Amino acid sequence: MKSFVLPLTLGPEILLGLSFCCFLAGYLFVPLACSVWIELLVIVPLGLSLFFVHRTEWFLVNLAIFFLLMGSFANKPSYPGNHDPIKYYRLCAVKERETTVQAFGKVYERKGSILVATPQTVLCTFRKNKTNLRSGDVLLAASEINPIVPDLNPGSFDPVNYYRSKGITNSSFIKDTFLRVGHVNHWREEITRFRSTLGSIFDRELTPEEAGLAKALLLGDASEVQSSNKQTFSATGAIHVLAVSGMHVSLFAQMLLIVLSLFHRFLSKTTAQLVCIVVLGNYALLTGLSPSVLRSVIMFTFLQMAQIFGRESNSNHLLLMCAFVMVLLDPPCMYDIGFQLSFLAVLGIFNFQKPIASWLQPTHKVIKFFWETTAVSLAAQSLTLPLTLYYFHTFPNYFLLANLGVAVLSVASMYLGFFYLIVCAIPILSEMAAFPFQWSLKALIRFLETIANIPGAVAEGYLVAPSMMVMMLLSIALLLYTKIPRIVRVIPLSLIVISVTLSRYQRQSENHLYVLKANTPLFVYKKGSYANVVVPGKTVTDNVRILCNNYQKIYPLTKIDTTFLLLGDSIAISSISLVHRNDSLYLYQKTLSSISAEKHPLSWKYNQSPKLPVKIAF
């Protein structure tokens, strides 16, 4: 009998790439709804057949069909459930907002005397009241479940894509019509409780501003980071520091290996590597299992296992395998922006860092260190830039300068923070350790604030289509990774940069009236780089500020004024008249054939504006 030999003649990159692409194709384009037993009856025999196929072409065909079906079965169409508005929800990830409480609710159905979990998880919204909702609470509620709707205001947050990355496509506004019927403990609650205990240690010696940054930097909890600091980190391109990322995990792994090497008499190298893998896995659980952390921990695990078994490892193959494993275990994570940015950043570092570093060959050690750090930042930014422009519509102009400081200060803060956690129970030593840790956090905040306050720190107004984003990625890869003549490599990227720049200038110079969707519709009259925001009412709320900031991401402005439109008032802007009457807002547009100002009226009632937003060009 001929022994089985896995057909690897095409290389692991072909097999991994084919498997990954087929799984994605099945998940995205061929969703199938079957019972678990039917899925097993199809998948198991097909998977076993791979071990009995010896011809490479038939092996590839079987492999493609196997992962195509795996992807199809993984993406189940939206669970219809029953039409009874009364449902049971088990809450998790409870977060308090200004006037509401939001949570993810696992839907249960009652069958006889037991509750049976359904495949559906819903975004639940409650009115904020005296009831203290916690993760693990089981509620009986009467509410409708509706699809999550997109926010079409310019530059706004995309709730559909965000919650889709969590496996959630529907929402329910429960208000306060619910009854708590029980509580189910979950292992995530214990981890959250332990994270809160560790976070309270930082509150002893640090100010609230510094403690919030420390919790984000070391524990992955950015809920207490001040909003001004979040804006500062975002404006300088250092927002990744506020979430435990691959950089944090790699630094933690290096520290662990150094500490374990001190016990080389008692621990073999293999034992130290296995201990490090286990500790890193628990650290990933502690910090919330974000995609960037999972990517780093899985890659570190693969790398260490390859060393233990004496196998050579290819960085690109490990990265592809890591992405494949994560998508197999949690397919919706592919929609997560952090997942996409993390893998593209690491892919850029693996493939473009050396070509970029070869541009200069400094001999001085300090200059060499800063140039190598710059090369890493450029390599990471090369592939994440298209996605940054696509998702956020902004670009931090001084990201290189910011990353040079972050590379030093964030590393120092991490090491000092871990040391502080280790010695926090020793009275005198804890105070001594807290002092340098506190100053490293202050230095990091003040350094980034200085960068953010430089004029032109953030360039806004980029609106990149998905097709343009893909072309940017391909043109950057062509520029940095191929051996064809340089003039040929530069042309595609140059044409794309010119196109994006002209599009940005066109939006910056255009004139229009934009009616934004909000609780009360908001009017933005734009003329060139100047805008006048017409606010129905007497005050500028936080929601209005958010809408205006998002608007400027697409339409950059040099000056913006605010006009309040009180009840019964009217205002004329160019050929437009705005009237605030009763509970409605009316817009009248003049025509060339009539001098009457009350032709073609448009009106919007409060909270009843399904056709918004609307842009009227002049």
PDB file of C-alpha atoms in Angstrom, residues 13-219:
ATOM      1  CA  GLU A  13       2.047  29.683   0.287  1.00  0.00           C
ATOM      2  CA  ILE A  14      -0.040  28.165  -2.540  1.00  0.00           C
ATOM      3  CA  LEU A  15      -1.846  25.709  -0.270  1.00  0.00           C
ATOM      4  CA  LEU A  16      -2.492  28.300   2.427  1.00  0.00           C
ATOM      5  CA  GLY A  17      -3.521  30.938  -0.086  1.00  0.00           C
ATOM      6  CA  LEU A  18      -5.887  28.566  -1.907  1.00  0.00           C
ATOM      7  CA  SER A  19      -7.469  27.359   1.349  1.00  0.00           C
ATOM      8  CA  PHE A  20      -7.867  30.891   2.691  1.00  0.00           C
ATOM      9  CA  CYS A  21      -9.346  32.278  -0.548  1.00  0.00           C
ATOM     10  CA  CYS A  22     -11.812  29.385  -0.873  1.00  0.00           C
ATOM     11  CA  PHE A  23     -12.953  29.789   2.725  1.00  0.00           C
ATOM     12  CA  LEU A  24     -13.473  33.532   2.213  1.00  0.00           C
ATOM     13  CA  ALA A  25     -15.342  32.929  -1.070  1.00  0.00           C
ATOM     14  CA  GLY A  26     -17.680  30.453   0.606  1.00  0.00           C
ATOM     15  CA  TYR A  27     -18.246  32.712   3.606  1.00  0.00           C
ATOM     16  CA  LEU A  28     -18.844  35.901   1.641  1.00  0.00           C
ATOM     17  CA  PHE A  29     -20.705  34.664  -1.441  1.00  0.00           C
ATOM     18  CA  VAL A  30     -22.238  31.210  -0.782  1.00  0.00           C
ATOM     19  CA  PRO A  31     -23.845  31.190   2.703  1.00  0.00           C
ATOM     20  CA  LEU A  32     -25.653  27.930   3.444  1.00  0.00           C
ATOM     21  CA  ALA A  33     -28.090  27.189   6.265  1.00  0.00           C
ATOM     22  CA  CYS A  34     -27.994  23.508   7.283  1.00  0.00           C
ATOM     23  CA  SER A  35     -28.297  21.561  10.485  1.00  0.00           C
ATOM     24  CA  VAL A  36     -25.110  20.608  12.285  1.00  0.00           C
ATOM     25  CA  TRP A  37     -25.590  16.936  11.414  1.00  0.00           C
ATOM     26  CA  ILE A  38     -25.825  17.621   7.684  1.00  0.00           C
ATOM     27  CA  GLU A  39     -22.706  19.816   7.886  1.00  0.00           C
ATOM     28  CA  LEU A  40     -20.794  16.981   9.603  1.00  0.00           C
ATOM     29  CA  LEU A  41     -22.004  14.406   7.078  1.00  0.00           C
ATOM     30  CA  VAL A  42     -20.620  16.552   4.266  1.00  0.00           C
ATOM     31  CA  ILE A  43     -17.452  17.998   5.817  1.00  0.00           C
ATOM     32  CA  VAL A  44     -16.035  14.937   7.628  1.00  0.00           C
ATOM     33  CA  PRO A  45     -15.921  12.553   4.614  1.00  0.00           C
ATOM     34  CA  LEU A  46     -14.555  15.322   2.403  1.00  0.00           C
ATOM     35  CA  GLY A  47     -11.857  16.140   4.945  1.00  0.00           C
ATOM     36  CA  LEU A  48     -10.879  12.488   5.328  1.00  0.00           C
ATOM     37  CA  SER A  49     -10.651  12.087   1.551  1.00  0.00           C
ATOM     38  CA  LEU A  50      -7.735  14.536   1.538  1.00  0.00           C
ATOM     39  CA  PHE A  51      -5.559  11.857   3.143  1.00  0.00           C
ATOM     40  CA  PHE A  52      -6.236   9.364   0.339  1.00  0.00           C
ATOM     41  CA  VAL A  53      -5.656  11.562  -2.710  1.00  0.00           C
ATOM     42  CA  HIS A  54      -2.149  11.303  -4.178  1.00  0.00           C
ATOM     43  CA  ARG A  55      -2.436  13.293  -7.386  1.00  0.00           C
ATOM     44  CA  THR A  56      -1.679  16.948  -6.764  1.00  0.00           C
ATOM     45  CA  GLU A  57      -4.417  18.338  -9.034  1.00  0.00           C
ATOM     46  CA  TRP A  58      -7.152  16.219  -7.361  1.00  0.00           C
ATOM     47  CA  PHE A  59      -5.811  17.092  -3.930  1.00  0.00           C
ATOM     48  CA  LEU A  60      -6.095  20.815  -4.735  1.00  0.00           C
ATOM     49  CA  VAL A  61      -9.639  20.369  -6.052  1.00  0.00           C
ATOM     50  CA  ASN A  62     -10.709  18.501  -2.890  1.00  0.00           C
ATOM     51  CA  LEU A  63      -8.958  21.084  -0.715  1.00  0.00           C
ATOM     52  CA  ALA A  64     -10.728  23.946  -2.497  1.00  0.00           C
ATOM     53  CA  ILE A  65     -14.162  22.302  -2.185  1.00  0.00           C
ATOM     54  CA  PHE A  66     -13.544  21.425   1.469  1.00  0.00           C
ATOM     55  CA  PHE A  67     -12.744  25.003   2.527  1.00  0.00           C
ATOM     56  CA  LEU A  68     -15.393  26.489   0.230  1.00  0.00           C
ATOM     57  CA  LEU A  69     -18.021  24.443   2.085  1.00  0.00           C
ATOM     58  CA  MET A  70     -16.430  25.275   5.438  1.00  0.00           C
ATOM     59  CA  GLY A  71     -16.844  28.964   4.658  1.00  0.00           C
ATOM     60  CA  SER A  72     -20.396  28.475   3.381  1.00  0.00           C
ATOM     61  CA  PHE A  73     -21.480  26.647   6.531  1.00  0.00           C
ATOM     62  CA  ALA A  74     -19.728  29.224   8.759  1.00  0.00           C
ATOM     63  CA  ASN A  75     -21.845  32.098   7.404  1.00  0.00           C
ATOM     64  CA  LYS A  76     -25.369  31.232   8.384  1.00  0.00           C
ATOM     65  CA  PRO A  77     -28.090  33.577   7.097  1.00  0.00           C
ATOM     66  CA  SER A  78     -29.720  35.805   9.712  1.00  0.00           C
ATOM     67  CA  TYR A  79     -31.578  33.684  12.238  1.00  0.00           C
ATOM     68  CA  PRO A  80     -35.326  34.353  11.713  1.00  0.00           C
ATOM     69  CA  GLY A  81     -36.448  33.096  15.105  1.00  0.00           C
ATOM     70  CA  ASN A  82     -40.099  33.283  16.064  1.00  0.00           C
ATOM     71  CA  HIS A  83     -42.236  36.370  15.686  1.00  0.00           C
ATOM     72  CA  ASP A  84     -43.029  36.653  19.372  1.00  0.00           C
ATOM     73  CA  PRO A  85     -41.823  40.108  20.545  1.00  0.00           C
ATOM     74  CA  ILE A  86     -41.216  38.718  24.048  1.00  0.00           C
ATOM     75  CA  LYS A  87     -37.705  37.271  24.168  1.00  0.00           C
ATOM     76  CA  TYR A  88     -35.009  36.332  26.646  1.00  0.00           C
ATOM     77  CA  TYR A  89     -31.585  37.993  26.498  1.00  0.00           C
ATOM     78  CA  ARG A  90     -28.351  37.132  28.304  1.00  0.00           C
ATOM     79  CA  LEU A  91     -26.305  40.320  28.496  1.00  0.00           C
ATOM     80  CA  CYS A  92     -22.578  40.766  28.019  1.00  0.00           C
ATOM     81  CA  ALA A  93     -20.249  43.720  27.343  1.00  0.00           C
ATOM     82  CA  VAL A  94     -22.512  46.177  29.203  1.00  0.00           C
ATOM     83  CA  LYS A  95     -21.487  49.810  28.626  1.00  0.00           C
ATOM     84  CA  GLU A  96     -23.057  52.969  30.006  1.00  0.00           C
ATOM     85  CA  ARG A  97     -23.585  55.922  27.669  1.00  0.00           C
ATOM     86  CA  GLU A  98     -24.720  59.444  28.489  1.00  0.00           C
ATOM     87  CA  THR A  99     -28.451  58.688  28.496  1.00  0.00           C
ATOM     88  CA  THR A 100     -28.592  54.983  27.632  1.00  0.00           C
ATOM     89  CA  VAL A 101     -27.041  51.622  28.449  1.00  0.00           C
ATOM     90  CA  GLN A 102     -25.900  49.339  25.622  1.00  0.00           C
ATOM     91  CA  ALA A 103     -25.098  45.636  25.780  1.00  0.00           C
ATOM     92  CA  PHE A 104     -24.759  42.598  23.554  1.00  0.00           C
ATOM     93  CA  GLY A 105     -27.723  40.300  24.173  1.00  0.00           C
ATOM     94  CA  LYS A 106     -27.609  36.589  23.349  1.00  0.00           C
ATOM     95  CA  VAL A 107     -31.158  35.651  22.326  1.00  0.00           C
ATOM     96  CA  TYR A 108     -32.807  32.672  24.028  1.00  0.00           C
ATOM     97  CA  GLU A 109     -36.112  31.001  23.250  1.00  0.00           C
ATOM     98  CA  ARG A 110     -38.297  29.219  25.767  1.00  0.00           C
ATOM     99  CA  LYS A 111     -39.029  25.582  24.980  1.00  0.00           C
ATOM    100  CA  GLY A 112     -41.085  24.014  27.713  1.00  0.00           C
ATOM    101  CA  SER A 113     -39.437  24.793  31.023  1.00  0.00           C
ATOM    102  CA  ILE A 114     -35.940  25.507  29.668  1.00  0.00           C
ATOM    103  CA  LEU A 115     -34.276  28.338  27.755  1.00  0.00           C
ATOM    104  CA  VAL A 116     -32.481  27.340  24.551  1.00  0.00           C
ATOM    105  CA  ALA A 117     -29.802  29.574  23.038  1.00  0.00           C
ATOM    106  CA  THR A 118     -30.321  30.718  19.435  1.00  0.00           C
ATOM    107  CA  PRO A 119     -27.516  31.651  16.999  1.00  0.00           C
ATOM    108  CA  GLN A 120     -28.514  35.317  17.227  1.00  0.00           C
ATOM    109  CA  THR A 121     -26.838  38.060  19.258  1.00  0.00           C
ATOM    110  CA  VAL A 122     -28.481  41.484  19.311  1.00  0.00           C
ATOM    111  CA  LEU A 123     -27.318  44.989  20.211  1.00  0.00           C
ATOM    112  CA  CYS A 124     -29.629  45.932  23.101  1.00  0.00           C
ATOM    113  CA  THR A 125     -30.248  49.546  24.120  1.00  0.00           C
ATOM    114  CA  PHE A 126     -31.889  50.502  27.418  1.00  0.00           C
ATOM    115  CA  ARG A 127     -32.918  53.781  28.957  1.00  0.00           C
ATOM    116  CA  LYS A 128     -30.603  54.802  31.753  1.00  0.00           C
ATOM    117  CA  ASN A 129     -32.437  54.380  35.067  1.00  0.00           C
ATOM    118  CA  LYS A 130     -31.800  53.191  38.581  1.00  0.00           C
ATOM    119  CA  THR A 131     -31.611  49.545  37.488  1.00  0.00           C
ATOM    120  CA  ASN A 132     -27.987  48.388  37.528  1.00  0.00           C
ATOM    121  CA  LEU A 133     -27.489  46.041  34.583  1.00  0.00           C
ATOM    122  CA  ARG A 134     -24.504  43.681  34.655  1.00  0.00           C
ATOM    123  CA  SER A 135     -22.922  41.228  32.271  1.00  0.00           C
ATOM    124  CA  GLY A 136     -24.548  37.850  32.774  1.00  0.00           C
ATOM    125  CA  ASP A 137     -28.029  39.200  33.586  1.00  0.00           C
ATOM    126  CA  VAL A 138     -30.881  37.293  31.914  1.00  0.00           C
ATOM    127  CA  LEU A 139     -33.767  39.558  30.944  1.00  0.00           C
ATOM    128  CA  LEU A 140     -37.302  38.977  29.742  1.00  0.00           C
ATOM    129  CA  ALA A 141     -38.138  41.845  27.408  1.00  0.00           C
ATOM    130  CA  ALA A 142     -40.826  42.859  24.952  1.00  0.00           C
ATOM    131  CA  SER A 143     -39.196  44.557  21.990  1.00  0.00           C
ATOM    132  CA  GLU A 144     -38.804  44.330  18.253  1.00  0.00           C
ATOM    133  CA  ILE A 145     -35.552  43.188  16.631  1.00  0.00           C
ATOM    134  CA  ASN A 146     -34.553  45.262  13.594  1.00  0.00           C
ATOM    135  CA  PRO A 147     -31.490  45.396  11.338  1.00  0.00           C
ATOM    136  CA  ILE A 148     -28.772  47.854  12.345  1.00  0.00           C
ATOM    137  CA  VAL A 149     -29.050  50.841  10.013  1.00  0.00           C
ATOM    138  CA  PRO A 150     -26.042  52.761   8.654  1.00  0.00           C
ATOM    139  CA  ASP A 151     -25.327  56.366   9.587  1.00  0.00           C
ATOM    140  CA  LEU A 152     -25.153  58.153   6.210  1.00  0.00           C
ATOM    141  CA  ASN A 153     -23.950  61.503   7.546  1.00  0.00           C
ATOM    142  CA  PRO A 154     -20.567  62.433   6.008  1.00  0.00           C
ATOM    143  CA  GLY A 155     -17.556  61.081   7.901  1.00  0.00           C
ATOM    144  CA  SER A 156     -19.720  59.324  10.490  1.00  0.00           C
ATOM    145  CA  PHE A 157     -18.999  56.127  12.381  1.00  0.00           C
ATOM    146  CA  ASP A 158     -20.071  52.996  10.486  1.00  0.00           C
ATOM    147  CA  PRO A 159     -22.139  50.943  12.978  1.00  0.00           C
ATOM    148  CA  VAL A 160     -23.015  48.237  10.432  1.00  0.00           C
ATOM    149  CA  ASN A 161     -19.401  47.233   9.781  1.00  0.00           C
ATOM    150  CA  TYR A 162     -18.373  47.612  13.431  1.00  0.00           C
ATOM    151  CA  TYR A 163     -21.082  45.354  14.842  1.00  0.00           C
ATOM    152  CA  ARG A 164     -20.767  42.934  11.919  1.00  0.00           C
ATOM    153  CA  SER A 165     -17.171  42.356  13.068  1.00  0.00           C
ATOM    154  CA  LYS A 166     -18.706  41.243  16.403  1.00  0.00           C
ATOM    155  CA  GLY A 167     -21.126  38.885  14.636  1.00  0.00           C
ATOM    156  CA  ILE A 168     -24.087  41.222  15.255  1.00  0.00           C
ATOM    157  CA  THR A 169     -26.414  42.474  12.510  1.00  0.00           C
ATOM    158  CA  ASN A 170     -29.579  43.383  14.464  1.00  0.00           C
ATOM    159  CA  SER A 171     -30.500  45.724  17.295  1.00  0.00           C
ATOM    160  CA  SER A 172     -33.344  46.120  19.760  1.00  0.00           C
ATOM    161  CA  PHE A 173     -34.402  49.250  21.649  1.00  0.00           C
ATOM    162  CA  ILE A 174     -35.702  47.678  24.856  1.00  0.00           C
ATOM    163  CA  LYS A 175     -36.065  51.018  26.709  1.00  0.00           C
ATOM    164  CA  ASP A 176     -37.103  50.027  30.266  1.00  0.00           C
ATOM    165  CA  THR A 177     -39.729  47.381  29.470  1.00  0.00           C
ATOM    166  CA  PHE A 178     -37.887  44.348  30.816  1.00  0.00           C
ATOM    167  CA  LEU A 179     -37.822  41.993  33.771  1.00  0.00           C
ATOM    168  CA  ARG A 180     -34.647  40.483  35.209  1.00  0.00           C
ATOM    169  CA  VAL A 181     -35.227  36.742  35.626  1.00  0.00           C
ATOM    170  CA  GLY A 182     -31.772  35.469  36.491  1.00  0.00           C
ATOM    171  CA  HIS A 183     -28.017  35.782  36.249  1.00  0.00           C
ATOM    172  CA  VAL A 184     -25.497  33.486  34.526  1.00  0.00           C
ATOM    173  CA  ASN A 185     -21.812  33.825  35.404  1.00  0.00           C
ATOM    174  CA  HIS A 186     -19.344  33.822  32.534  1.00  0.00           C
ATOM    175  CA  TRP A 187     -15.569  33.431  32.510  1.00  0.00           C
ATOM    176  CA  ARG A 188     -15.235  36.842  30.857  1.00  0.00           C
ATOM    177  CA  GLU A 189     -16.775  38.425  33.963  1.00  0.00           C
ATOM    178  CA  GLU A 190     -14.031  36.966  36.143  1.00  0.00           C
ATOM    179  CA  ILE A 191     -11.389  38.312  33.780  1.00  0.00           C
ATOM    180  CA  THR A 192     -13.028  41.758  33.784  1.00  0.00           C
ATOM    181  CA  ARG A 193     -13.145  41.699  37.574  1.00  0.00           C
ATOM    182  CA  PHE A 194      -9.464  40.752  37.780  1.00  0.00           C
ATOM    183  CA  ARG A 195      -8.578  43.482  35.247  1.00  0.00           C
ATOM    184  CA  SER A 196     -10.442  46.006  37.405  1.00  0.00           C
ATOM    185  CA  THR A 197      -8.482  44.840  40.463  1.00  0.00           C
ATOM    186  CA  LEU A 198      -5.193  45.377  38.647  1.00  0.00           C
ATOM    187  CA  GLY A 199      -6.425  48.724  37.375  1.00  0.00           C
ATOM    188  CA  SER A 200      -7.187  49.892  40.913  1.00  0.00           C
ATOM    189  CA  ILE A 201      -3.471  49.475  41.706  1.00  0.00           C
ATOM    190  CA  PHE A 202      -2.676  52.288  39.259  1.00  0.00           C
ATOM    191  CA  ASP A 203      -5.222  54.544  40.979  1.00  0.00           C
ATOM    192  CA  ARG A 204      -3.167  54.519  44.190  1.00  0.00           C
ATOM    193  CA  GLU A 205      -0.152  56.504  42.983  1.00  0.00           C
ATOM    194  CA  LEU A 206      -1.218  58.019  39.639  1.00  0.00           C
ATOM    195  CA  THR A 207      -3.496  60.884  38.681  1.00  0.00           C
ATOM    196  CA  PRO A 208      -6.739  59.978  36.835  1.00  0.00           C
ATOM    197  CA  GLU A 209      -5.193  61.053  33.511  1.00  0.00           C
ATOM    198  CA  GLU A 210      -2.089  58.910  34.039  1.00  0.00           C
ATOM    199  CA  ALA A 211      -4.032  55.954  35.478  1.00  0.00           C
ATOM    200  CA  GLY A 212      -6.372  55.913  32.456  1.00  0.00           C
ATOM    201  CA  LEU A 213      -3.382  55.814  30.093  1.00  0.00           C
ATOM    202  CA  ALA A 214      -1.666  53.111  32.175  1.00  0.00           C
ATOM    203  CA  LYS A 215      -4.754  50.885  32.082  1.00  0.00           C
ATOM    204  CA  ALA A 216      -4.984  51.269  28.295  1.00  0.00           C
ATOM    205  CA  LEU A 217      -1.269  50.693  27.779  1.00  0.00           C
ATOM    206  CA  LEU A 218      -0.884  47.598  29.970  1.00  0.00           C
ATOM    207  CA  LEU A 219      -4.387  46.130  30.447  1.00  0.00           C
TER     208      LEU A 219
END
